[in-house]
Short mmCIF file of C-alpha atoms and ligand atoms in Angstrom, two decimals:
data_model
loop_
_atom_site.label_atom_id
_atom_site.label_comp_id
_atom_site.label_asym_id
_atom_site.label_seq_id
_atom_site.Cartn_x
_atom_site.Cartn_y
_atom_site.Cartn_z
CA MET D 1 -2.78 1.32 25.67
CA CYS D 2 -4.49 0.38 22.99
CA VAL D 3 -2.51 -2.38 20.60
CA ILE D 4 -3.91 -1.85 17.33
CA HIS D 5 -1.92 1.07 15.66
CA GLU D 6 -4.20 1.59 11.82
CA THR D 7 -3.33 4.11 9.47
CA GLN D 8 -4.66 4.93 6.26
CA LEU D 9 -1.72 5.43 3.87
CA THR D 10 -2.26 8.34 0.83
CA GLN D 11 -3.45 6.64 -2.19
CA ARG D 12 -2.86 8.59 -5.49
CA ALA D 13 -5.78 7.03 -7.82
CA ASP D 14 -6.50 8.96 -11.11
CA GLY D 15 -8.33 8.04 -14.39
CA ARG D 16 -6.21 4.94 -14.33
CA GLY D 17 -6.53 3.92 -11.12
CA SER D 18 -4.33 3.40 -7.89
CA LEU D 19 -1.17 3.53 -6.27
CA VAL D 20 -0.18 3.81 -3.18
CA ALA D 21 3.50 4.40 -2.06
CA ILE D 22 5.19 3.72 1.52
CA GLU D 23 9.05 5.46 2.41
CA GLY D 24 10.87 4.09 5.87
CA LEU D 25 10.42 6.76 7.92
CA VAL D 26 7.59 8.58 6.33
CA ASP D 27 4.52 6.53 6.23
CA VAL D 28 6.37 4.16 8.51
CA SER D 29 7.52 5.05 11.47
CA PHE D 30 10.67 2.69 10.62
CA ASP D 31 13.63 1.97 7.82
CA ILE D 32 12.65 -0.59 5.97
CA LYS D 33 14.78 -3.33 5.88
CA ARG D 34 13.16 -6.39 4.87
CA VAL D 35 9.75 -7.18 2.49
CA TYR D 36 7.66 -10.48 2.24
CA TYR D 37 4.26 -11.53 0.93
CA ILE D 38 2.03 -13.80 2.27
CA PHE D 39 -1.03 -15.13 -0.53
CA GLY D 40 -2.54 -18.19 -1.55
CA THR D 41 -3.40 -19.18 2.16
CA ARG D 42 -5.49 -22.00 1.97
CA PRO D 43 -8.84 -21.81 4.22
CA GLY D 44 -8.94 -22.51 8.27
CA VAL D 45 -5.38 -21.23 7.71
CA ARG D 46 -3.60 -19.35 10.79
CA ARG D 47 -0.47 -17.92 10.55
CA GLY D 48 2.04 -15.53 12.75
CA CYS D 49 1.28 -17.28 16.08
CA HIS D 50 4.45 -15.42 17.58
CA ALA D 51 5.94 -12.01 19.14
CA HIS D 52 8.79 -10.59 18.46
CA HIS D 53 11.42 -9.41 20.72
CA ARG D 54 12.51 -6.35 18.65
CA THR D 55 11.31 -6.14 15.33
CA ASN D 56 8.83 -3.58 14.27
CA GLN D 57 6.49 -4.95 11.02
CA PHE D 58 4.00 -2.84 9.10
CA ALA D 59 1.12 -4.96 7.44
CA VAL D 60 -1.04 -4.29 4.43
CA CYS D 61 -3.36 -6.08 2.36
CA VAL D 62 -2.89 -5.03 -1.02
CA SER D 63 -5.36 -7.29 -2.20
CA GLY D 64 -8.62 -9.03 0.09
CA SER D 65 -8.08 -9.07 3.49
CA CYS D 66 -7.06 -11.13 6.57
CA ARG D 67 -7.95 -10.71 10.33
CA PHE D 68 -5.54 -9.91 12.90
CA VAL D 69 -5.50 -10.77 16.53
CA MET D 70 -3.26 -8.98 18.70
CA ASP D 71 -2.24 -9.41 21.78
CA ASP D 72 0.38 -7.58 24.29
CA GLY D 73 0.08 -9.36 27.01
CA LEU D 74 -2.63 -7.14 28.61
CA GLU D 75 -5.42 -6.70 26.36
CA ARG D 76 -5.86 -9.66 23.13
CA VAL D 77 -8.28 -7.67 20.46
CA GLU D 78 -9.34 -8.92 17.09
CA HIS D 79 -9.12 -6.27 13.81
CA ARG D 80 -10.18 -6.72 9.98
CA LEU D 81 -7.42 -5.27 7.66
CA SER D 82 -9.20 -4.24 4.95
CA GLY D 83 -8.38 -2.22 1.83
CA SER D 84 -5.14 -1.33 0.03
CA ALA D 85 -4.50 1.73 1.94
CA ALA D 86 -4.69 0.45 5.87
CA GLY D 87 -1.62 -0.43 7.33
CA LEU D 88 -1.25 -1.78 10.72
CA LEU D 89 1.58 -1.80 12.61
CA ILE D 90 3.02 -4.67 14.82
CA GLU D 91 5.59 -3.66 17.23
CA PRO D 92 7.84 -6.00 19.19
CA MET D 93 6.64 -8.53 22.02
CA VAL D 94 3.09 -7.84 20.46
CA TRP D 95 1.78 -11.75 19.56
CA HIS D 96 -0.19 -11.55 16.67
CA GLU D 97 -2.02 -14.35 14.90
CA MET D 98 -3.70 -14.30 11.44
CA ASP D 99 -6.56 -15.87 10.03
CA ASP D 100 -10.21 -16.26 8.20
CA PHE D 101 -7.86 -14.93 4.68
CA SER D 102 -9.79 -14.05 1.97
CA PRO D 103 -9.21 -16.42 -1.23
CA ASP D 104 -7.61 -13.26 -3.15
CA CYS D 105 -5.59 -12.23 0.06
CA VAL D 106 -1.75 -10.67 -0.24
CA LEU D 107 -0.76 -9.81 2.90
CA LEU D 108 2.73 -7.62 2.04
CA VAL D 109 4.78 -6.83 5.08
CA LEU D 110 7.57 -4.50 5.58
CA ALA D 111 9.95 -4.88 8.66
CA ASP D 112 12.21 -2.92 10.02
CA ALA D 113 14.87 -6.28 10.45
CA LEU D 114 16.57 -9.17 8.86
CA TYR D 115 15.03 -12.54 8.61
CA ASP D 116 16.30 -13.75 11.77
CA ARG D 117 14.53 -16.95 14.14
CA ALA D 118 16.62 -15.54 17.17
CA ASP D 119 13.93 -12.65 17.45
CA TYR D 120 10.63 -14.98 17.57
CA ILE D 121 9.19 -15.59 20.46
CA ALA D 122 6.98 -18.59 19.54
CA ASP D 123 5.77 -20.46 22.88
CA TYR D 124 2.65 -18.12 23.79
CA ASN D 125 3.43 -18.95 27.81
CA GLN D 126 6.83 -17.25 26.89
CA PHE D 127 5.64 -14.29 25.96
CA LEU D 128 3.13 -13.95 28.25
CA ALA D 129 5.61 -14.31 31.55
CA LEU D 130 8.28 -12.03 29.13
CA ALA D 131 5.27 -9.17 28.32
CA ARG D 132 3.62 -9.51 31.85
CA ALA D 133 7.42 -8.66 33.36
CA ARG D 134 7.89 -6.03 30.63
CA HIS D 135 4.45 -4.49 31.77
CA GLY D 136 5.07 -4.76 35.45
CA ASP D 137 8.67 -2.53 34.74
CA LEU D 138 6.78 0.14 33.09
CA HIS D 139 3.89 0.06 35.26
CA ARG D 140 6.91 0.54 38.29
CA LEU D 141 8.80 3.30 36.57
CA THR D 142 5.99 5.01 36.04
CA ALA D 143 4.73 4.73 39.10
P1 LIG I 1 6.76 -18.55 9.06
O1 LIG I 1 7.37 -18.07 10.13
O2 LIG I 1 6.25 -19.82 9.02
O3 LIG I 1 5.81 -17.27 8.61
P2 LIG I 1 4.19 -16.74 9.83
O4 LIG I 1 4.50 -16.25 10.33
O5 LIG I 1 3.30 -15.93 8.80
O6 LIG I 1 3.69 -18.58 9.63
O7 LIG I 1 7.64 -18.51 7.46
C1 LIG I 1 7.28 -19.03 6.61
C2 LIG I 1 8.52 -19.58 6.19
O8 LIG I 1 9.70 -19.04 5.52
C3 LIG I 1 9.48 -20.19 7.46
O9 LIG I 1 10.85 -20.99 6.52
C4 LIG I 1 10.07 -18.96 7.24
C5 LIG I 1 10.55 -18.17 6.33
N1 LIG I 1 10.73 -16.78 6.49
C6 LIG I 1 11.98 -16.65 5.71
O10 LIG I 1 12.73 -17.17 4.57
N2 LIG I 1 11.93 -15.11 5.49
C7 LIG I 1 11.37 -14.49 6.28
O11 LIG I 1 11.03 -12.92 5.84
C8 LIG I 1 10.01 -14.92 6.41
C9 LIG I 1 8.64 -13.83 7.75
C10 LIG I 1 9.76 -16.02 7.11
#
């Protein structure tokens, strides 16, 4: 199982420049309930550092780039997100950290749920215990 799911969105370019549209349940696998964006990130900053119980998210660097660390409890993978049409799916129960933001980075994030602090798992050891229990359950179900 791979923890990185990057897709290329359709880029509509003409003599005026480029446009990318993202429609819920069309270009992303979920209905979009919330949009936020991260910008002006200072050098050396790491953001994220949590997983969600239920929320699905989809991240696009509409400008610049940043590095993601994605961890599902079984594998931990680094991935550089770059290009205004590249989208990264952040599924529930995936620990994610973002760092090494370029000075011009604007990281747009779409989510299928409203902001709810109760949906966050911010303690890595708690995340690992939950993720490994879940993977164990899945393994038993498919064995
Ligand atoms: P935080 O969770 O620290 O961001 P990150 O995961 O990138 O490190 O969020 C920063 C602040 O913004 C915090 O006070 C919570 C608030 N916030 C919202 O109000 N709505 C949102 O959708 C998000 C993601 C954060």
